[in-house]
GROMACS .gro file of C-alpha atoms in nm:
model
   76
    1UNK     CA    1  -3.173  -6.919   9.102
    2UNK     CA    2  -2.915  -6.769   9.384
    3UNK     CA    3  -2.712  -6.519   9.240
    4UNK     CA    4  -2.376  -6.558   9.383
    5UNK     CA    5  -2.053  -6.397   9.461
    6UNK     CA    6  -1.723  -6.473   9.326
    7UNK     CA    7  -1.444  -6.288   9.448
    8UNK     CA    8  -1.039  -6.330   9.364
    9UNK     CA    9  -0.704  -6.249   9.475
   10UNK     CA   10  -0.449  -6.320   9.244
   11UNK     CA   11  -0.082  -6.236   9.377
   12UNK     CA   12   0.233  -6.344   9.179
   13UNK     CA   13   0.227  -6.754   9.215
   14UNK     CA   14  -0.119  -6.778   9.415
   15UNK     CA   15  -0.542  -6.709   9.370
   16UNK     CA   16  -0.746  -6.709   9.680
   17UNK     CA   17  -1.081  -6.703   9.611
   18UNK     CA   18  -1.408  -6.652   9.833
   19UNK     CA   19  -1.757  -6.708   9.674
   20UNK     CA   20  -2.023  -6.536   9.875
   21UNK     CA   21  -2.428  -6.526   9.876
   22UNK     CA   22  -2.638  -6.239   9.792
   23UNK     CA   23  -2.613  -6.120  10.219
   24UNK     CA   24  -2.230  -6.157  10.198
   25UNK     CA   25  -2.210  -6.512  10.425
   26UNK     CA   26  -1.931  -6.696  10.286
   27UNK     CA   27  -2.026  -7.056  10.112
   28UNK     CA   28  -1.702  -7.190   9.984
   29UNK     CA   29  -1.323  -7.058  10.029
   30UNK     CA   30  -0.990  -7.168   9.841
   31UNK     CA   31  -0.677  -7.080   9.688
   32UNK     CA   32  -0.462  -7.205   9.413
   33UNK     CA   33  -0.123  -7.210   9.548
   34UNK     CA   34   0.262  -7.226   9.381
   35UNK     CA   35   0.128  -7.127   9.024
   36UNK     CA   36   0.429  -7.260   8.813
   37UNK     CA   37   0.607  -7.482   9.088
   38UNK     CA   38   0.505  -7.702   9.264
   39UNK     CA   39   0.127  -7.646   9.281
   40UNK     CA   40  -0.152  -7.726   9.525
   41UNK     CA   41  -0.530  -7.632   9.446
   42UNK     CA   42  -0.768  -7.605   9.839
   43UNK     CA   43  -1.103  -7.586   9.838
   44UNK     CA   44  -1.287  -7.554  10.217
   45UNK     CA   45  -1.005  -7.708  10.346
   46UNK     CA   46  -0.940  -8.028  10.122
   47UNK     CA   47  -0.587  -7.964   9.920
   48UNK     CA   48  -0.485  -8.143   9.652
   49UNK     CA   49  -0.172  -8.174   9.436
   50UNK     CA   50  -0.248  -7.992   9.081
   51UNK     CA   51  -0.036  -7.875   8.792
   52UNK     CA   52  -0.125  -7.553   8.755
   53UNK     CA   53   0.168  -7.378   8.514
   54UNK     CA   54   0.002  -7.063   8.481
   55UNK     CA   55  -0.276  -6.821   8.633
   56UNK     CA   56  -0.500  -6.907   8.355
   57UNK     CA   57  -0.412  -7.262   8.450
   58UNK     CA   58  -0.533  -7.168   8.811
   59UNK     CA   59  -0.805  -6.995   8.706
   60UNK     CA   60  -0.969  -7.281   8.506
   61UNK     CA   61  -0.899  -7.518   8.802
   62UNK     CA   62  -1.095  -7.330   9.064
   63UNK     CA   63  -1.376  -7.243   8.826
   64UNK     CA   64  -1.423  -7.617   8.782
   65UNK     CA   65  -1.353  -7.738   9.159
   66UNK     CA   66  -1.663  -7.509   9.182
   67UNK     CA   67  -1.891  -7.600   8.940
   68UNK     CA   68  -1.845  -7.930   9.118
   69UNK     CA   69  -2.007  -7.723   9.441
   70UNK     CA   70  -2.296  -7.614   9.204
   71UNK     CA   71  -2.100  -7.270   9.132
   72UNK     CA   72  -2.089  -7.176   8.783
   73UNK     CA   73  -2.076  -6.916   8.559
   74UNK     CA   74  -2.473  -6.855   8.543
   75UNK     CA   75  -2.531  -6.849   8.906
   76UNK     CA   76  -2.228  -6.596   8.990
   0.00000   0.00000   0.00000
């Protein structure tokens, strides 16, 4: 199994996140925009409409928009 890379930014209404293999090329990028308003969720460049009320909200979103990519917890 590839061990994998997640890494997050969480600012005041947003989450980018970048998940990385083990030599640091990046495999998938996103970010979970307008936490609490009027919300998007992007992964690679496909954006979608979400409601995402809180970070933990967010949070739970991206984690499964990856595991849909093959990311999940026992690979990272």
């Amino acid at each position: 199994m590839t061990e994998l890379i997640l890494v997050l930014n969480a600012g005041s209404s947003s989450i980018k996140y970048a998940v990385f293999d083990g030599e640091l090329r990046e495999l998938h990028k996103g970010i979970a925009a307008e936490i609490g308003g009027t919300s998007t969720l992007e992964l690679n460049g496909e954006k979608q409409s979400v409601p995402l009320g809180s970070h933990r909200e967010a949070l739970d979103a991206i984690l499964k928009k990856l595991a849909g990519e093959g990311v999940t917890p026992n690979n990272l």
